[in-house]
């Protein structure tokens, strides 16, 4: 019950409040404003987030248990089909197990579609090497992703745009992660898909992100979308020091959980 309350409280807070975790002058995450100008203790917000994430993990575990115990149920196949969109999270062995487990599912038509989706998902396997691409810095200098990656730890590549509300809503949480870990442990790179440079510059100024900013040109965006099977933004790629894509998600909360597991 407590986890459910925390989950609902956090969702209500996220939906209705304009409060934000931002990077303070000392480089630490803090809540600096809220609705009506009332300041909120950042520990309260972070505690709610921690409880929400714990509730989500319990939910995910329960869902996985249900699917595992009832692979012949249509709802199980429906739930599993959604996971084929989670790029860079599964191995070929995982996908082989999925196909074998659901082969006897009652919905043969859905299984055929599921098998096709699994085959497409094999193009973005967990720990696959990243695909390099060209991007442009804020001072109009061309560079490549390979030149900007963290050689000692992890790199979060944040694909976003000035017009993307969910992207900009995620920025405070990314600032929090940026403050939580050292630069040896974690670097962040934002790659905008904006067509309008003025809009990109205005958004960067408004968001005041302390990490490096780049933009992709139109033709490059098509190649990047294909290489990473990007279905939308925000999209966060997590690349390790060996150049492997160890995780990808559209959720800063899920990224937070993964980083906490990888960086001790």
Tab-separated table of C-alpha atoms in Angstrom:
chain	number	residue	atom	x	y	z
A	1	UNK	CA	0.000	0.000	0.000
A	2	UNK	CA	2.783	2.443	0.923
A	3	UNK	CA	4.514	1.846	-2.418
A	4	UNK	CA	1.268	2.453	-4.309
A	5	UNK	CA	0.687	5.689	-2.418
A	6	UNK	CA	4.241	6.812	-3.124
A	7	UNK	CA	3.838	5.956	-6.814
A	8	UNK	CA	0.583	7.929	-7.078
A	9	UNK	CA	1.987	10.840	-5.064
A	10	UNK	CA	4.973	11.048	-7.360
A	11	UNK	CA	2.856	10.895	-10.512
A	12	UNK	CA	0.507	13.571	-9.150
A	13	UNK	CA	3.489	15.703	-8.259
A	14	UNK	CA	5.044	15.262	-11.691
A	15	UNK	CA	1.805	16.063	-13.500
A	16	UNK	CA	0.628	19.037	-11.464
A	17	UNK	CA	3.703	20.761	-10.096
A	18	UNK	CA	6.198	23.008	-11.815
A	19	UNK	CA	8.829	22.241	-9.241
A	20	UNK	CA	12.179	21.202	-10.583
A	21	UNK	CA	15.447	19.700	-9.455
A	22	UNK	CA	18.232	21.873	-10.851
A	23	UNK	CA	21.968	22.176	-10.440
A	24	UNK	CA	22.858	24.683	-7.709
A	25	UNK	CA	25.875	26.990	-7.543
A	26	UNK	CA	27.796	24.341	-5.600
A	27	UNK	CA	27.156	21.774	-8.330
A	28	UNK	CA	24.659	19.790	-6.258
A	29	UNK	CA	21.075	19.026	-7.197
A	30	UNK	CA	18.456	21.124	-5.443
A	31	UNK	CA	14.816	22.140	-5.839
A	32	UNK	CA	14.903	25.845	-6.554
A	33	UNK	CA	11.276	26.715	-7.274
A	34	UNK	CA	7.760	25.356	-7.101
A	35	UNK	CA	4.130	26.314	-7.760
A	36	UNK	CA	3.246	29.505	-5.976
A	37	UNK	CA	6.901	30.159	-5.234
A	38	UNK	CA	6.934	27.691	-2.336
A	39	UNK	CA	10.277	25.965	-1.944
A	40	UNK	CA	10.316	22.212	-1.482
A	41	UNK	CA	12.871	20.237	0.457
A	42	UNK	CA	14.781	18.257	-2.214
A	43	UNK	CA	15.076	15.326	0.187
A	44	UNK	CA	11.275	15.013	0.206
A	45	UNK	CA	11.116	14.922	-3.578
A	46	UNK	CA	14.001	12.494	-3.878
A	47	UNK	CA	12.425	10.241	-1.252
A	48	UNK	CA	9.190	10.180	-3.271
A	49	UNK	CA	11.152	9.344	-6.391
A	50	UNK	CA	12.992	6.521	-4.627
A	51	UNK	CA	9.693	5.056	-3.403
A	52	UNK	CA	8.187	5.398	-6.874
A	53	UNK	CA	11.115	3.582	-8.462
A	54	UNK	CA	10.877	0.835	-5.840
A	55	UNK	CA	7.161	0.493	-6.596
A	56	UNK	CA	7.886	0.270	-10.311
A	57	UNK	CA	10.487	-2.417	-9.779
A	58	UNK	CA	7.955	-4.441	-7.756
A	59	UNK	CA	5.391	-3.986	-10.517
A	60	UNK	CA	7.871	-5.039	-13.208
A	61	UNK	CA	8.866	-8.099	-11.179
A	62	UNK	CA	5.213	-9.071	-10.740
A	63	UNK	CA	4.569	-8.606	-14.462
A	64	UNK	CA	7.573	-10.740	-15.411
A	65	UNK	CA	6.460	-13.454	-12.975
A	66	UNK	CA	2.971	-13.497	-14.495
A	67	UNK	CA	4.329	-13.695	-18.045
A	68	UNK	CA	6.754	-16.460	-17.107
A	69	UNK	CA	4.022	-18.530	-15.465
A	70	UNK	CA	1.430	-17.992	-18.235
A	71	UNK	CA	3.224	-17.878	-21.608
A	72	UNK	CA	0.149	-19.323	-23.352
A	73	UNK	CA	-2.063	-16.377	-22.304
A	74	UNK	CA	-2.728	-13.756	-24.994
A	75	UNK	CA	-2.172	-10.929	-22.508
A	76	UNK	CA	1.290	-12.319	-21.745
A	77	UNK	CA	2.236	-12.162	-25.416
A	78	UNK	CA	0.820	-8.633	-25.666
A	79	UNK	CA	2.942	-7.503	-22.719
A	80	UNK	CA	6.033	-9.200	-24.092
A	81	UNK	CA	5.548	-7.670	-27.540
A	82	UNK	CA	6.051	-4.223	-26.023
A	83	UNK	CA	9.489	-5.254	-24.830
A	84	UNK	CA	10.701	-5.687	-28.417
A	85	UNK	CA	10.884	-1.875	-28.600
A	86	UNK	CA	13.356	-1.770	-25.692
A	87	UNK	CA	16.595	-1.501	-27.637
A	88	UNK	CA	20.034	-2.497	-26.291
A	89	UNK	CA	18.565	-4.302	-23.287
A	90	UNK	CA	18.517	-7.927	-24.426
A	91	UNK	CA	20.852	-10.512	-25.962
A	92	UNK	CA	20.352	-13.003	-28.806
A	93	UNK	CA	19.939	-15.707	-26.162
A	94	UNK	CA	17.141	-13.685	-24.552
A	95	UNK	CA	15.330	-13.383	-27.874
A	96	UNK	CA	15.755	-17.103	-28.590
A	97	UNK	CA	14.212	-17.877	-25.205
A	98	UNK	CA	11.291	-15.533	-25.906
A	99	UNK	CA	10.472	-17.244	-29.207
A	100	UNK	CA	10.639	-20.687	-27.649
A	101	UNK	CA	8.577	-19.692	-24.590
A	102	UNK	CA	5.696	-18.151	-26.570
A	103	UNK	CA	5.609	-20.597	-29.461
A	104	UNK	CA	2.605	-22.321	-27.928
A	105	UNK	CA	0.648	-19.106	-27.344
A	106	UNK	CA	-3.048	-19.200	-28.248
A	107	UNK	CA	-2.797	-16.111	-30.504
A	108	UNK	CA	-0.939	-17.458	-33.548
A	109	UNK	CA	-1.364	-14.255	-35.553
A	110	UNK	CA	0.108	-12.126	-32.783
A	111	UNK	CA	2.951	-14.618	-32.349
A	112	UNK	CA	3.872	-14.239	-36.031
A	113	UNK	CA	4.031	-10.458	-35.615
A	114	UNK	CA	5.977	-10.920	-32.371
A	115	UNK	CA	8.555	-13.119	-34.121
A	116	UNK	CA	9.062	-10.442	-36.797
A	117	UNK	CA	9.498	-7.762	-34.131
A	118	UNK	CA	12.047	-9.923	-32.320
A	119	UNK	CA	14.017	-10.360	-35.533
A	120	UNK	CA	14.096	-6.577	-36.033
A	121	UNK	CA	15.133	-6.067	-32.400
A	122	UNK	CA	18.224	-8.229	-32.924
A	123	UNK	CA	19.744	-5.248	-34.714
A	124	UNK	CA	20.179	-3.433	-31.380
A	125	UNK	CA	21.540	-6.018	-28.960
A	126	UNK	CA	22.744	-5.331	-25.433
A	127	UNK	CA	26.485	-4.558	-25.362
A	128	UNK	CA	26.619	-3.982	-29.125
A	129	UNK	CA	29.312	-1.497	-30.203
A	130	UNK	CA	28.034	2.043	-30.688
A	131	UNK	CA	27.623	3.469	-34.181
A	132	UNK	CA	29.684	6.604	-34.698
A	133	UNK	CA	28.082	9.716	-36.203
A	134	UNK	CA	28.844	13.331	-36.985
A	135	UNK	CA	27.459	16.236	-34.967
A	136	UNK	CA	28.003	19.979	-34.699
A	137	UNK	CA	29.005	21.905	-31.575
A	138	UNK	CA	27.523	25.165	-30.333
A	139	UNK	CA	30.350	27.070	-32.054
A	140	UNK	CA	29.620	25.307	-35.390
A	141	UNK	CA	32.573	22.908	-35.267
A	142	UNK	CA	32.004	19.431	-36.689
A	143	UNK	CA	32.967	16.531	-34.451
A	144	UNK	CA	32.073	12.877	-33.998
A	145	UNK	CA	30.561	10.941	-31.129
A	146	UNK	CA	33.751	8.866	-30.897
A	147	UNK	CA	35.733	11.992	-30.052
A	148	UNK	CA	33.469	12.958	-27.152
A	149	UNK	CA	32.943	9.690	-25.267
A	150	UNK	CA	34.092	9.161	-21.695
A	151	UNK	CA	37.171	6.906	-21.766
A	152	UNK	CA	37.113	6.127	-18.031
A	153	UNK	CA	33.430	5.550	-17.338
A	154	UNK	CA	29.985	5.868	-18.871
A	155	UNK	CA	28.512	8.374	-21.304
A	156	UNK	CA	24.836	9.272	-21.506
A	157	UNK	CA	23.905	10.467	-24.990
A	158	UNK	CA	20.682	12.439	-24.651
A	159	UNK	CA	18.748	12.908	-27.901
A	160	UNK	CA	16.325	15.796	-27.479
A	161	UNK	CA	14.792	18.880	-29.152
A	162	UNK	CA	13.631	22.323	-28.108
A	163	UNK	CA	10.036	21.519	-29.101
A	164	UNK	CA	9.915	18.200	-27.177
A	165	UNK	CA	8.125	18.711	-23.879
A	166	UNK	CA	9.066	15.322	-22.445
A	167	UNK	CA	12.712	15.943	-23.351
A	168	UNK	CA	12.827	19.225	-21.486
A	169	UNK	CA	10.894	17.772	-18.591
A	170	UNK	CA	13.630	15.137	-18.219
A	171	UNK	CA	16.458	17.676	-18.015
A	172	UNK	CA	16.213	18.373	-14.239
A	173	UNK	CA	16.585	14.668	-13.521
A	174	UNK	CA	19.595	14.434	-15.846
A	175	UNK	CA	21.103	17.415	-14.008
A	176	UNK	CA	20.632	15.494	-10.787
A	177	UNK	CA	22.491	12.476	-12.212
A	178	UNK	CA	25.218	14.732	-13.562
A	179	UNK	CA	25.725	16.132	-10.068
A	180	UNK	CA	25.540	12.730	-8.390
A	181	UNK	CA	28.478	11.152	-10.236
A	182	UNK	CA	32.010	12.361	-10.947
A	183	UNK	CA	33.170	13.124	-14.495
A	184	UNK	CA	35.359	10.033	-14.396
A	185	UNK	CA	32.241	7.978	-13.685
A	186	UNK	CA	29.734	9.702	-15.951
A	187	UNK	CA	29.678	12.212	-18.773
A	188	UNK	CA	26.548	13.546	-20.471
A	189	UNK	CA	26.279	14.689	-24.075
A	190	UNK	CA	23.119	16.242	-25.454
A	191	UNK	CA	22.430	15.832	-29.166
A	192	UNK	CA	19.622	17.986	-30.500
A	193	UNK	CA	17.518	16.974	-33.483
A	194	UNK	CA	16.259	20.546	-33.963
A	195	UNK	CA	15.947	21.842	-37.510
A	196	UNK	CA	15.968	25.417	-36.216
A	197	UNK	CA	19.303	26.565	-34.796
A	198	UNK	CA	17.758	29.679	-33.142
A	199	UNK	CA	15.209	27.490	-31.332
A	200	UNK	CA	18.018	25.189	-30.223
A	201	UNK	CA	20.055	28.098	-28.856
A	202	UNK	CA	17.052	29.563	-27.020
A	203	UNK	CA	16.263	26.213	-25.404
A	204	UNK	CA	19.876	25.673	-24.342
A	205	UNK	CA	19.935	29.096	-22.730
A	206	UNK	CA	16.651	28.457	-20.925
A	207	UNK	CA	17.631	25.007	-19.658
A	208	UNK	CA	21.202	25.952	-18.681
A	209	UNK	CA	22.604	22.437	-19.045
A	210	UNK	CA	26.212	22.229	-17.751
A	211	UNK	CA	27.347	19.488	-20.147
A	212	UNK	CA	28.362	19.572	-23.825
A	213	UNK	CA	25.750	20.346	-26.460
A	214	UNK	CA	25.595	19.263	-30.099
A	215	UNK	CA	23.121	19.175	-32.964
A	216	UNK	CA	22.675	16.802	-35.894
A	217	UNK	CA	22.125	17.889	-39.470
A	218	UNK	CA	19.009	16.597	-41.226
A	219	UNK	CA	20.616	13.844	-43.315
A	220	UNK	CA	22.662	12.613	-40.353
A	221	UNK	CA	19.518	12.300	-38.239
A	222	UNK	CA	18.071	9.737	-40.660
A	223	UNK	CA	21.212	7.595	-40.375
A	224	UNK	CA	21.285	7.866	-36.585
A	225	UNK	CA	17.612	6.970	-36.249
A	226	UNK	CA	18.180	3.844	-38.312
A	227	UNK	CA	21.391	2.824	-36.509
A	228	UNK	CA	19.814	3.081	-33.054
A	229	UNK	CA	16.253	2.162	-34.024
A	230	UNK	CA	15.047	5.420	-32.503
A	231	UNK	CA	11.260	5.639	-32.488
A	232	UNK	CA	11.078	9.027	-30.795
A	233	UNK	CA	12.627	11.367	-28.265
A	234	UNK	CA	13.774	11.695	-25.569
A	235	UNK	CA	16.107	8.789	-26.093
A	236	UNK	CA	19.013	8.081	-23.758
A	237	UNK	CA	21.901	5.844	-24.822
A	238	UNK	CA	24.289	4.610	-22.156
A	239	UNK	CA	27.731	3.765	-23.544
A	240	UNK	CA	30.552	2.272	-21.469
A	241	UNK	CA	34.285	2.971	-21.679
A	242	UNK	CA	34.728	0.060	-24.106
A	243	UNK	CA	32.301	1.612	-26.561
A	244	UNK	CA	29.441	-0.798	-25.879
A	245	UNK	CA	25.836	0.370	-25.687
A	246	UNK	CA	24.829	-1.165	-22.369
A	247	UNK	CA	21.367	0.390	-22.100
A	248	UNK	CA	18.841	2.588	-23.881
A	249	UNK	CA	15.616	4.129	-22.610
A	250	UNK	CA	13.270	7.072	-22.998
A	251	UNK	CA	12.849	7.354	-19.222
A	252	UNK	CA	15.258	9.295	-16.981
A	253	UNK	CA	13.903	7.282	-14.042
A	254	UNK	CA	14.906	4.000	-15.667
A	255	UNK	CA	18.281	5.503	-16.555
A	256	UNK	CA	18.704	6.470	-12.895
A	257	UNK	CA	18.013	2.885	-11.782
A	258	UNK	CA	20.464	1.429	-14.296
A	259	UNK	CA	23.241	3.846	-13.345
A	260	UNK	CA	22.775	3.028	-9.665
A	261	UNK	CA	23.335	-0.642	-10.520
A	262	UNK	CA	26.389	-0.028	-12.713
A	263	UNK	CA	28.182	2.665	-10.709
A	264	UNK	CA	28.844	1.694	-7.107
